[in-house]
Short mmCIF file of C-alpha atoms in Angstrom, two decimals:
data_model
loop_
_atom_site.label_atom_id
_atom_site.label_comp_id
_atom_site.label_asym_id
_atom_site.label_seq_id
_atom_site.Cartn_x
_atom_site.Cartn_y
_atom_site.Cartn_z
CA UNK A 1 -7.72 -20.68 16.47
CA UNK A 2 -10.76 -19.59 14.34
CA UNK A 3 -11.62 -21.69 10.86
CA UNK A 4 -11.19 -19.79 8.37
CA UNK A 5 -15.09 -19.49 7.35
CA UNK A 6 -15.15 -17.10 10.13
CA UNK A 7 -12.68 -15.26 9.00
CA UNK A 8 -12.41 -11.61 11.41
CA UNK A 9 -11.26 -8.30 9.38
CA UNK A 10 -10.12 -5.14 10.99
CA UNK A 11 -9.41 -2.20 9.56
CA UNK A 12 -6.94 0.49 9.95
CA UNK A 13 -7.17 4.18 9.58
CA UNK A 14 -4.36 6.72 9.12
CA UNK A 15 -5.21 10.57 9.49
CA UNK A 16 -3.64 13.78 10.32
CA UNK A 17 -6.71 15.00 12.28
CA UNK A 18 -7.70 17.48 9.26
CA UNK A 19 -10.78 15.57 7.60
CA UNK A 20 -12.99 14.99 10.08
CA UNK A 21 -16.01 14.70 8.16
CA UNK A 22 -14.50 12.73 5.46
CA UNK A 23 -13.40 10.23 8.00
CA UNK A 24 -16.78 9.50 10.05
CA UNK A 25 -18.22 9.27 6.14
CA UNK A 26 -15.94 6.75 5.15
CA UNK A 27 -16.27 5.23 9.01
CA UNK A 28 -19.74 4.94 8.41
CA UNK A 29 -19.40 2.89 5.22
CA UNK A 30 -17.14 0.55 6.81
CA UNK A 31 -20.04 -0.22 9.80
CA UNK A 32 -22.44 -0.68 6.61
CA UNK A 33 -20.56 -3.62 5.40
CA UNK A 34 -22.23 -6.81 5.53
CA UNK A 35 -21.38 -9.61 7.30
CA UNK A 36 -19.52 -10.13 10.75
CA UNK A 37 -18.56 -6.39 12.16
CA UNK A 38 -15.05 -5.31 12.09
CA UNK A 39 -13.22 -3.54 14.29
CA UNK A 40 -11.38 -0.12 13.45
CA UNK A 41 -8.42 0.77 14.42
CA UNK A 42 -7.78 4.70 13.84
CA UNK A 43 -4.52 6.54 14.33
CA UNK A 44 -4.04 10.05 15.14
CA UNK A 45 -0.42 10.48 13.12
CA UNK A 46 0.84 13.12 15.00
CA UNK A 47 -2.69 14.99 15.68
CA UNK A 48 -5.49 14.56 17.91
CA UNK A 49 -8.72 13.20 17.05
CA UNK A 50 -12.54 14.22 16.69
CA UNK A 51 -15.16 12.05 18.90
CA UNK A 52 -15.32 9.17 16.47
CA UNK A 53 -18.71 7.14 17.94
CA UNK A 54 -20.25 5.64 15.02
CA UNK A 55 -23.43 3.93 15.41
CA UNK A 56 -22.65 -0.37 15.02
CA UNK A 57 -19.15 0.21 14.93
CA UNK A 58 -16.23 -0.38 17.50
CA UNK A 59 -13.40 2.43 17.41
CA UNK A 60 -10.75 2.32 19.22
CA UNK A 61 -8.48 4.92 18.86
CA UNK A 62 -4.50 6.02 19.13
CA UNK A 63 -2.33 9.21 19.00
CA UNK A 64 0.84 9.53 18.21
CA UNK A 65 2.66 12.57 19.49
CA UNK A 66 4.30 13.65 16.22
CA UNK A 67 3.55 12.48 12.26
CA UNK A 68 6.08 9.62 12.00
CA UNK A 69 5.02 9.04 8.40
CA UNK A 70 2.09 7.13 6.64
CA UNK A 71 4.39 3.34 6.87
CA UNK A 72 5.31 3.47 10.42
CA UNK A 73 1.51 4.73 11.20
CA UNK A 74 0.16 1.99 9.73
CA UNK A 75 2.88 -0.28 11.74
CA UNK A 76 1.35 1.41 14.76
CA UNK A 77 -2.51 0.55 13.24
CA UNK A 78 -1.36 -3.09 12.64
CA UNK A 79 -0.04 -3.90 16.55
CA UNK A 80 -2.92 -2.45 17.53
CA UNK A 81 -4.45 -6.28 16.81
CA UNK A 82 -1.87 -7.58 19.10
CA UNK A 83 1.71 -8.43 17.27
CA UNK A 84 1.63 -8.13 13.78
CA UNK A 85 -1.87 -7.70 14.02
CA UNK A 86 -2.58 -12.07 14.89
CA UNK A 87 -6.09 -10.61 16.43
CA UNK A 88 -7.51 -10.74 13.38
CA UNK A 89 -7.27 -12.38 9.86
CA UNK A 90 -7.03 -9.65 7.55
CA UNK A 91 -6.79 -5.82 7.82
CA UNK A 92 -8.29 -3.57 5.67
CA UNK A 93 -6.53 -0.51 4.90
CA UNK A 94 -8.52 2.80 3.81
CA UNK A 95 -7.33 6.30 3.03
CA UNK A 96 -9.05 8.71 5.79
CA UNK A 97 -10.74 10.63 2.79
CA UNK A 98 -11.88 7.47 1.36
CA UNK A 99 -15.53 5.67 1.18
CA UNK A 100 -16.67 2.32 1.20
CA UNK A 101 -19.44 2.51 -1.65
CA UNK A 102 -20.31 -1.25 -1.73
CA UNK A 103 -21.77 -2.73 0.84
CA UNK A 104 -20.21 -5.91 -0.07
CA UNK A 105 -16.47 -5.18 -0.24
CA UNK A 106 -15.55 -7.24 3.18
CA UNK A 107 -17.72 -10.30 2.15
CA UNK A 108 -16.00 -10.05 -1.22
CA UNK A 109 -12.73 -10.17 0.93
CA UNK A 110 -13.76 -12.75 2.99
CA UNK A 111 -14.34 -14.54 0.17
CA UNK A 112 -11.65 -14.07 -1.71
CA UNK A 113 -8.88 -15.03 1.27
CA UNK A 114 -11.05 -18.27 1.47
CA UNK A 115 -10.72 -19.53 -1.67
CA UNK A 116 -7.45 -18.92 -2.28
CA UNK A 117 -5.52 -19.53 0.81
CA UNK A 118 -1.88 -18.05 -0.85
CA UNK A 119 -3.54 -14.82 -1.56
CA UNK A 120 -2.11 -12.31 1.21
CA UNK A 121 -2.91 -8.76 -0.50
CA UNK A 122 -5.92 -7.45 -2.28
CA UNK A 123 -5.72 -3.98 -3.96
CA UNK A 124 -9.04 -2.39 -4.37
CA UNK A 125 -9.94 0.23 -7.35
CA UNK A 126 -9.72 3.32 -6.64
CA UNK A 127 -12.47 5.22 -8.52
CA UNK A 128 -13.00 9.35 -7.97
CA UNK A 129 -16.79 9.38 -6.56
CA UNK A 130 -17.59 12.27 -9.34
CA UNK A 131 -16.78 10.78 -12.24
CA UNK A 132 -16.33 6.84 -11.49
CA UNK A 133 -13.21 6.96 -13.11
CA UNK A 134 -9.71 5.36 -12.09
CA UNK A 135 -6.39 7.01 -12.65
CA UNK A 136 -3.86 4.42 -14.43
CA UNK A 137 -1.58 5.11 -11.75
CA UNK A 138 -3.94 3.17 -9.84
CA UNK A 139 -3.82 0.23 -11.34
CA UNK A 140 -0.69 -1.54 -9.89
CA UNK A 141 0.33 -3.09 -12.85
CA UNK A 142 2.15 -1.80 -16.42
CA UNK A 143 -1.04 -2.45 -18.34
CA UNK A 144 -3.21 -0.46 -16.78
CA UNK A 145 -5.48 0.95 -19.71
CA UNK A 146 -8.06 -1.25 -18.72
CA UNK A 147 -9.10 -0.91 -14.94
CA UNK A 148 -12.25 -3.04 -14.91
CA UNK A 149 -9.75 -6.34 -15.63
CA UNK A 150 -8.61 -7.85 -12.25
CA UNK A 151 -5.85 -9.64 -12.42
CA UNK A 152 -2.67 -10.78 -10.35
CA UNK A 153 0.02 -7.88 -9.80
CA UNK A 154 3.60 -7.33 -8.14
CA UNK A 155 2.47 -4.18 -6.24
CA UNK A 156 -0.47 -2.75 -4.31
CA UNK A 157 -2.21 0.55 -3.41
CA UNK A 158 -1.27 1.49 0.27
CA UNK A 159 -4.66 3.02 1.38
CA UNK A 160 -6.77 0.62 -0.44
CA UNK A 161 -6.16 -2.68 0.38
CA UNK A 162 -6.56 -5.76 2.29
CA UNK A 163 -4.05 -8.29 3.80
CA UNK A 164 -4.07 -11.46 5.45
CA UNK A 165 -2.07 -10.87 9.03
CA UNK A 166 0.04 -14.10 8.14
CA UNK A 167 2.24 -12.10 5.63
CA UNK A 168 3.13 -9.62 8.75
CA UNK A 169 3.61 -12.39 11.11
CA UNK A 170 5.72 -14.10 8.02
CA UNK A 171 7.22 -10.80 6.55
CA UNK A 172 6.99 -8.28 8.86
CA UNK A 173 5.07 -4.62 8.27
CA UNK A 174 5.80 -1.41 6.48
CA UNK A 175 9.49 -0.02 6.00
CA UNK A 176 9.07 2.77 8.83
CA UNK A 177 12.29 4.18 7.08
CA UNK A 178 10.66 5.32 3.93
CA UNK A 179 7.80 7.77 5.46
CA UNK A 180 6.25 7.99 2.27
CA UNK A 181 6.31 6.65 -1.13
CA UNK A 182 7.03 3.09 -2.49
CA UNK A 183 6.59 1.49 1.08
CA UNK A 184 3.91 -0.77 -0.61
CA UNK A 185 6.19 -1.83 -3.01
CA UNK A 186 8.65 -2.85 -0.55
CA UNK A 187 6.04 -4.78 1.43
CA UNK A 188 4.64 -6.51 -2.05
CA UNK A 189 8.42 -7.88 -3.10
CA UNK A 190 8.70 -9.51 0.63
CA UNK A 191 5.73 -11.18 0.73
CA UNK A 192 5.88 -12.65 -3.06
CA UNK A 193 9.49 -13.88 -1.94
CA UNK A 194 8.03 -15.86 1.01
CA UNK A 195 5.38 -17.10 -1.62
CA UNK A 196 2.17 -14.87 -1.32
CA UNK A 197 0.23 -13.76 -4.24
CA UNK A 198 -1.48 -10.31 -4.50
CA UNK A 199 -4.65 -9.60 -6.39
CA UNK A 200 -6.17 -6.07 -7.95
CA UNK A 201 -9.55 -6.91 -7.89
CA UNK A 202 -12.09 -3.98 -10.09
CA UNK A 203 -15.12 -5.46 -8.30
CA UNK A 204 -13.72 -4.26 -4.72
CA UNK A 205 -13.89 -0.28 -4.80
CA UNK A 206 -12.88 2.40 -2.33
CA UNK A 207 -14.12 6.03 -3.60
CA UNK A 208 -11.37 8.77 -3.46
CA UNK A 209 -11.16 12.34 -4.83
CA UNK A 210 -9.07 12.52 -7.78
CA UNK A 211 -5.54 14.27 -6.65
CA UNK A 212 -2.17 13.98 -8.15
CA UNK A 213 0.80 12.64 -6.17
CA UNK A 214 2.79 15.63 -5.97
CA UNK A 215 0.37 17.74 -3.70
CA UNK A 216 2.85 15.95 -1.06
CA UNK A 217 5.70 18.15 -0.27
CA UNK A 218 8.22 16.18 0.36
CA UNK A 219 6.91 14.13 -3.23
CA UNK A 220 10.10 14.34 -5.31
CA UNK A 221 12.57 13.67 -2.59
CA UNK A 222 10.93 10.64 -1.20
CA UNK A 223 10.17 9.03 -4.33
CA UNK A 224 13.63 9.16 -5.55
CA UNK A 225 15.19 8.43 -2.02
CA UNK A 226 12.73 5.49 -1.93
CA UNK A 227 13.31 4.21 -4.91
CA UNK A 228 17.31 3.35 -4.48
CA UNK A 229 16.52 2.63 -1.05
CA UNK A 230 13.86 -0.20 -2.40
CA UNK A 231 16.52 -1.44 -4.93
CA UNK A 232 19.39 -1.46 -2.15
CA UNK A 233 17.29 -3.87 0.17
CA UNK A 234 15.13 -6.28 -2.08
CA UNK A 235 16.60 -6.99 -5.44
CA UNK A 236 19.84 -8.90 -6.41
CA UNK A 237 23.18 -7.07 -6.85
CA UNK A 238 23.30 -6.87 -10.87
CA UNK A 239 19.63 -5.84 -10.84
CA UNK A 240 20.08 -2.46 -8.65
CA UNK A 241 21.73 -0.71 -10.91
CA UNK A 242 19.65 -1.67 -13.64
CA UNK A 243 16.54 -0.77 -12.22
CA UNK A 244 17.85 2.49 -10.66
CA UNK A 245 19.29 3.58 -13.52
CA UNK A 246 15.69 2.88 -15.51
CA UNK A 247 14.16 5.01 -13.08
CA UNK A 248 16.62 7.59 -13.56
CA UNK A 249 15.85 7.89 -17.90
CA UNK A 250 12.44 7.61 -16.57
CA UNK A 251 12.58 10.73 -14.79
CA UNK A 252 14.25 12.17 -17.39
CA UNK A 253 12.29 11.43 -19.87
CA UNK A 254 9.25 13.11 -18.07
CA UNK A 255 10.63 16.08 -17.90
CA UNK A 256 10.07 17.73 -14.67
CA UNK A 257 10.33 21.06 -13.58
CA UNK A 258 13.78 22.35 -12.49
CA UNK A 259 12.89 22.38 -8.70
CA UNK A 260 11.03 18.92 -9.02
CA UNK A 261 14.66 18.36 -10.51
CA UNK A 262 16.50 19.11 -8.03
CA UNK A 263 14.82 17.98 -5.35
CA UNK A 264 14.32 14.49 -7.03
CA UNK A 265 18.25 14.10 -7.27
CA UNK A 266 18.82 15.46 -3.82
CA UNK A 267 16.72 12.39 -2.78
CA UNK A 268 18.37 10.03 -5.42
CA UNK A 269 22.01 10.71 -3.28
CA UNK A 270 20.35 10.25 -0.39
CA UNK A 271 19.07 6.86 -1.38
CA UNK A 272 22.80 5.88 -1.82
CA UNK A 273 24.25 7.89 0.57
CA UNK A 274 22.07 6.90 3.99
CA UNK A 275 21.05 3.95 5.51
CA UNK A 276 18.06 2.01 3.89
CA UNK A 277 17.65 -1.22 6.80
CA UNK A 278 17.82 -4.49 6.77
CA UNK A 279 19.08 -5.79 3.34
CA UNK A 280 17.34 -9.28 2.31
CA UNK A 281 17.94 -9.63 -1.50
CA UNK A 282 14.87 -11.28 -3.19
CA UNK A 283 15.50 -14.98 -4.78
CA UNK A 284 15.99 -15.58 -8.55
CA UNK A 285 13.05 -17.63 -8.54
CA UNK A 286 11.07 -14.38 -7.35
CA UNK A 287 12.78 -12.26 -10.03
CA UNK A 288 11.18 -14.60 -12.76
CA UNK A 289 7.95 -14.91 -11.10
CA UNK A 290 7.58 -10.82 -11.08
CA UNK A 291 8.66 -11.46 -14.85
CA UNK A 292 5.59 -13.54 -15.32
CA UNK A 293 3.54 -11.48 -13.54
CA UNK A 294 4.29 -8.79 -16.09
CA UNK A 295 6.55 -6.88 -14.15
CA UNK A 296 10.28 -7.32 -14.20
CA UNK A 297 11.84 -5.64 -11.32
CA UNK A 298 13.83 -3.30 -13.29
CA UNK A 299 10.75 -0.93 -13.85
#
């Protein structure tokens, strides 16, 4: 077993074959990165893939046949590194149109994991590479006005991170049920029930385009489908209500268009309606911790 001042990273790579020269950009930052190389893993979800040769970097590459949605294609990126990716310590997880501007960001990782040996999830910032700024909704926590503070959160940013292999092997992956939207979430409650921490760390920065959420299709439903489904198989039976139902004057309150309407309460009967997986209710103890934290789960 290596120590862990050798700690290996991977990293893992979700595309759908249409950015080709945004990926081998952001595939060259990663083979910049100081320290020990790391190996990529990059899957084709549903699309083939460009020659991906990058000069000091090891791809290795898989494609699936059809999209089976940005959770499961991670799955598939994680057993890549043998089950629940034990090959090596910690996986990095980068959007395909994302960039690596640091040079440091692994040995910060490295370093971080290190010190701190209950830490299993780093979010990065995400910053647009225009502007340098960083959309609240990036910064997975309730006070996010300021996102230079790192700090300890309840959440994470799916393709911005980094996590120990130990909270897979302890946890297990991604909900390949949700597709899209909140599958983080679902991940984050898991592992701080089995006792991991998760950190958003300013310092550690992936470079993204600015874009709003709803470019995706499928946005509205999946978000509110997701939602009750993530209430249904983490929290406590007098919380789901509560925290669906704050979701629900949420919405509301936001005012979306009619169609965004509709197709976000065609989603939230779904969520109730259809199966969700495995139910394992989070512990009390968990509950208050989140609390603490500075985010209830019932928002």
């Amino acid at each position: 077993m290596r120590s862990e001042n050798t700690m290996k990273l991977g990293a893992v790579v979700l595309t759908m074959g249409n950015r080709p020269e945004e990926l081998r950009a952001l595939l060259e930052s990663v083979a910049k990165q100081d320290g020990d190389p790391i190996e990529v893993v990059v899957v084709g979800n549903g699309s083939p893939l460009p020659p991906l040769a990058v000069p000091g970097l090891t791809v290795r590459t898989v494609e699936l046949p059809e999209n089976v949605g940005i959770p499961a294609g991670r799955n598939v990126g994680i057993e890549a590194f043998g089950p629940a990716g034990r090959d090596v310590d910690v996986l990095l997880f980068l959007d395909d149109d994302g960039l690596l501007p640091g040079q440091d960001t692994a040995e910060l990782c490295r370093a971080a994991f290190t010190a701190d040996p209950k830490l299993g999830i780093i979010s990065f910032r995400i910053a647009d590479p225009d502007t340098g700024e960083t959309q609240r909704r990036h910064v997975p926590r309730l006070r996010a006005s300021d996102p230079m503070r790192s700090s300890r959160v309840t959440t994470f940013l799916g393709g911005a991170n980094a996590a120990r292999t130990r909270v897979f092997a302890d946890v297990g992956g991604l909900p390949d049920e949700f597709f899209y939207a909140h599958e983080e979430t679902d991940l984050a409650w898991r592992a701080l029930d089995a006792g991991w921490m998760i950190d958003y760390r300013s310092d550690m920065v992936l470079h993204h385009p600015t874009t709003a959420p709803s470019r995706h299709a499928v946005y509205h439903r999946m978000v509110a489908r997701n939602r009750v489904w993530l209430a249904r198989r983490n929290l406590p039976a007098p919380l789901v209500p509560v925290y669906v139902g704050v979701w629900l004057l949420l919405t509301l309150a936001r005012r979306p268009s009619l169609p965004a309407l509709r197709a976000w309460f065609g989603g939230f009967r779904e969520g109730w309606t259809t199966p969700c997986g495995p139910r394992r209710p989070m512990k009390w103890r968990t509950v208050w911790r989140l609390t603490r934290l500075g985010r209830p789960p019932v928002i």
